[in-house]
GROMACS .gro file of C-alpha atoms in nm:
model
  188
    1MET     CA    1   8.917   8.192  24.807
    2ARG     CA    2   9.178   7.940  24.695
    3ARG     CA    3   9.299   7.956  24.337
    4ARG     CA    4   9.356   7.659  24.113
    5ASN     CA    5   9.577   7.681  23.807
    6VAL     CA    6   9.315   7.687  23.529
    7ARG     CA    7   9.330   7.890  23.205
    8LEU     CA    8   8.996   8.033  23.091
    9SER     CA    9   8.889   8.188  22.762
   10ILE     CA   10   8.596   8.420  22.690
   11VAL     CA   11   8.574   8.345  22.319
   12GLY     CA   12   8.220   8.227  22.256
   13ALA     CA   13   8.148   8.216  22.630
   14SER     CA   14   7.847   8.308  22.837
   15SER     CA   15   7.789   8.404  23.199
   16ILE     CA   16   7.513   8.460  23.451
   17ASP     CA   17   7.548   8.792  23.631
   18VAL     CA   18   7.388   9.066  23.833
   19LEU     CA   19   7.454   9.380  23.629
   20VAL     CA   20   7.520   9.700  23.824
   21PRO     CA   21   7.546   9.977  23.561
   22ASP     CA   22   7.470  10.243  23.826
   23ALA     CA   23   7.812  10.168  23.974
   24ASN     CA   24   7.974  10.349  23.679
   25SER     CA   25   7.909  10.679  23.857
   26VAL     CA   26   8.133  10.561  24.142
   27ILE     CA   27   8.388  10.325  23.983
   28GLY     CA   28   8.375  10.409  23.612
   29GLN     CA   29   8.706  10.595  23.594
   30TRP     CA   30   8.888  10.278  23.704
   31TYR     CA   31   8.649  10.008  23.580
   32GLU     CA   32   8.659  10.135  23.220
   33ARG     CA   33   9.019  10.009  23.194
   34THR     CA   34   8.941   9.650  23.299
   35PRO     CA   35   8.927   9.372  23.039
   36ALA     CA   36   8.556   9.316  23.112
   37ALA     CA   37   8.471   9.681  23.047
   38THR     CA   38   8.673   9.698  22.726
   39ASP     CA   39   8.485   9.385  22.613
   40GLY     CA   40   8.150   9.558  22.672
   41MET     CA   41   8.044   9.432  23.016
   42PRO     CA   42   7.906   9.692  23.255
   43PRO     CA   43   7.999   9.666  23.623
   44HIS     CA   44   7.860   9.337  23.748
   45ILE     CA   45   7.867   9.060  24.005
   46THR     CA   46   7.940   8.724  23.847
   47LEU     CA   47   7.715   8.441  23.959
   48LEU     CA   48   7.840   8.174  23.715
   49TRP     CA   49   8.119   8.208  23.456
   50PRO     CA   50   8.215   8.053  23.224
   51TRP     CA   51   7.880   7.897  23.163
   52ARG     CA   52   7.765   7.761  22.827
   53PRO     CA   53   7.920   7.816  22.486
   54ALA     CA   54   7.750   8.108  22.313
   55PRO     CA   55   7.489   8.126  22.184
   56VAL     CA   56   7.298   7.972  22.473
   57THR     CA   57   6.973   7.794  22.401
   58THR     CA   58   6.623   7.891  22.506
   59GLU     CA   59   6.623   7.578  22.721
   60ASP     CA   60   6.937   7.698  22.901
   61VAL     CA   61   6.775   8.035  22.976
   62GLU     CA   62   6.462   7.856  23.101
   63ALA     CA   63   6.681   7.643  23.330
   64VAL     CA   64   6.836   7.960  23.475
   65ALA     CA   65   6.488   8.103  23.532
   66ALA     CA   66   6.385   7.782  23.712
   67ALA     CA   67   6.702   7.789  23.926
   68VAL     CA   68   6.638   8.145  24.047
   69ALA     CA   69   6.259   8.108  24.076
   70GLY     CA   70   6.124   8.238  24.403
   71VAL     CA   71   6.426   8.457  24.481
   72ARG     CA   72   6.296   8.798  24.573
   73ARG     CA   73   6.435   9.129  24.460
   74PHE     CA   74   6.688   9.265  24.706
   75SER     CA   75   6.907   9.564  24.783
   76LEU     CA   76   7.285   9.570  24.798
   77SER     CA   77   7.511   9.823  24.961
   78PHE     CA   78   7.875   9.873  24.866
   79GLN     CA   79   8.081  10.040  25.139
   80ARG     CA   80   8.400   9.834  25.154
   81CYS     CA   81   8.672   9.716  24.918
   82GLY     CA   82   8.872   9.398  24.896
   83THR     CA   83   9.166   9.280  24.687
   84PHE     CA   84   9.293   8.959  24.532
   85LEU     CA   85   9.521   8.860  24.245
   86GLY     CA   86   9.592   9.215  24.125
   87ALA     CA   87   9.227   9.318  24.143
   88LEU     CA   88   9.039   9.568  24.358
   89TYR     CA   89   8.671   9.497  24.413
   90LEU     CA   90   8.367   9.627  24.597
   91VAL     CA   91   8.216   9.400  24.862
   92PRO     CA   92   7.836   9.364  24.823
   93GLU     CA   93   7.643   9.358  25.151
   94PRO     CA   94   7.445   9.172  25.253
   95ASP     CA   95   7.579   8.886  25.043
   96GLN     CA   96   7.351   8.599  25.152
   97VAL     CA   97   7.118   8.624  24.851
   98LEU     CA   98   7.416   8.635  24.612
   99TYR     CA   99   7.558   8.319  24.770
  100LYS     CA  100   7.212   8.160  24.745
  101LEU     CA  101   7.195   8.242  24.373
  102MET     CA  102   7.550   8.114  24.318
  103ARG     CA  103   7.472   7.785  24.498
  104ARG     CA  104   7.147   7.734  24.306
  105LEU     CA  105   7.316   7.795  23.971
  106ALA     CA  106   7.613   7.571  24.057
  107ALA     CA  107   7.371   7.293  24.155
  108CYS     CA  108   7.169   7.339  23.837
  109PHE     CA  109   7.479   7.338  23.615
  110PRO     CA  110   7.739   7.116  23.789
  111GLU     CA  111   7.921   7.057  23.459
  112THR     CA  112   8.019   7.426  23.451
  113PRO     CA  113   8.174   7.507  23.790
  114PRO     CA  114   8.220   7.875  23.878
  115TYR     CA  115   8.536   8.019  23.720
  116GLY     CA  116   8.600   7.683  23.554
  117GLY     CA  117   8.696   7.544  23.895
  118GLU     CA  118   8.980   7.796  23.927
  119PHE     CA  119   8.854   7.909  24.268
  120THR     CA  120   8.720   7.657  24.516
  121SER     CA  121   8.509   7.911  24.705
  122PRO     CA  122   8.416   8.209  24.485
  123VAL     CA  123   8.324   8.527  24.669
  124PRO     CA  124   8.055   8.765  24.540
  125GLN     CA  125   8.231   9.085  24.436
  126MET     CA  126   8.225   9.365  24.181
  127THR     CA  127   8.559   9.434  24.016
  128VAL     CA  128   8.668   9.798  24.025
  129ALA     CA  129   9.020   9.784  23.884
  130LYS     CA  130   9.293   9.545  23.777
  131ASN     CA  131   9.656   9.646  23.803
  132ASP     CA  132   9.988   9.471  23.850
  133SER     CA  133  10.095   9.757  24.079
  134GLN     CA  134   9.983   9.699  24.436
  135ASP     CA  135  10.061  10.065  24.509
  136ALA     CA  136   9.812  10.176  24.242
  137LEU     CA  137   9.541   9.951  24.392
  138VAL     CA  138   9.612  10.085  24.742
  139GLU     CA  139   9.574  10.442  24.614
  140ILE     CA  140   9.246  10.367  24.434
  141ARG     CA  141   9.115  10.182  24.739
  142ALA     CA  142   9.185  10.477  24.969
  143LEU     CA  143   9.004  10.719  24.735
  144LEU     CA  144   8.711  10.486  24.686
  145GLU     CA  145   8.664  10.397  25.053
  146THR     CA  146   8.666  10.766  25.147
  147GLN     CA  147   8.398  10.830  24.886
  148LEU     CA  148   8.188  10.530  24.993
  149ALA     CA  149   8.214  10.625  25.362
  150ALA     CA  150   8.049  10.957  25.278
  151ARG     CA  151   7.796  10.808  25.036
  152PRO     CA  152   7.759  10.430  25.002
  153LEU     CA  153   7.654  10.287  24.667
  154ILE     CA  154   7.311  10.127  24.712
  155VAL     CA  155   7.141   9.936  24.432
  156GLU     CA  156   6.820   9.741  24.390
  157VAL     CA  157   6.869   9.400  24.227
  158THR     CA  158   6.562   9.316  24.020
  159GLU     CA  159   6.699   9.063  23.771
  160VAL     CA  160   6.967   8.815  23.679
  161CYS     CA  161   7.119   8.843  23.332
  162VAL     CA  162   7.255   8.588  23.089
  163SER     CA  163   7.537   8.756  22.898
  164GLU     CA  164   7.726   8.630  22.594
  165ALA     CA  165   8.052   8.715  22.427
  166GLY     CA  166   8.010   8.771  22.057
  167LEU     CA  167   7.665   8.931  22.056
  168VAL     CA  168   7.810   9.266  21.951
  169ASP     CA  169   8.115   9.322  21.729
  170GLY     CA  170   8.243   8.965  21.747
  171ALA     CA  171   8.409   8.940  22.090
  172ARG     CA  172   8.211   9.203  22.281
  173TRP     CA  173   7.973   9.101  22.558
  174GLY     CA  174   7.602   9.171  22.550
  175VAL     CA  175   7.291   9.071  22.741
  176ARG     CA  176   7.118   8.768  22.588
  177SER     CA  177   6.835   8.748  22.841
  178ARG     CA  178   6.706   8.925  23.152
  179ILE     CA  179   6.539   8.706  23.414
  180PRO     CA  180   6.330   8.903  23.662
  181LEU     CA  181   6.342   8.822  24.030
  182THR     CA  182   6.018   8.788  24.226
  183GLU     CA  183   5.863   9.110  24.349
  184ALA     CA  184   5.817   9.139  24.722
  185PRO     CA  185   5.453   9.129  24.825
  186SER     CA  186   5.302   9.473  24.867
  187ARG     CA  187   5.218   9.589  25.215
  188THR     CA  188   4.860   9.700  25.246
   0.00000   0.00000   0.00000
């Protein structure tokens, strides 16, 4: 992931994400200190941010639904960590469906490139902690990887969410819309 020098703001912003609130049981003690958590976002995997100015329109939400139409629900496992730019994150596996969702959304909304164009090749990830101290991130990573080796975090992804800053208490993030993914056909 290459970084471009772009300054982004969340004021009145929106995003398209996979929310992973169940991850709080594993990463909450570190995640709760991140800017996203203090602004009201649960653990999540960003698919497209920044997106539209908040509040987004019904037509925008319908366009997201059309872009993700036909994508089936899927499971993710988190067993490994990665780092970049003072952040520690969990690596979602398999990541093919996340990349598929990211590509579809980027194609549907080319005027709002992922991360404002700051990164040329965004990687699906779930932030655990942000810290200027590399030593602190190394320590957290060691603890977390030991825990995940014994018991991986496994989640079922059933929806994509449109989130907005300013829905709650002015600058706090909240879910504007939940877009369900297609259920897998039942086996009979």
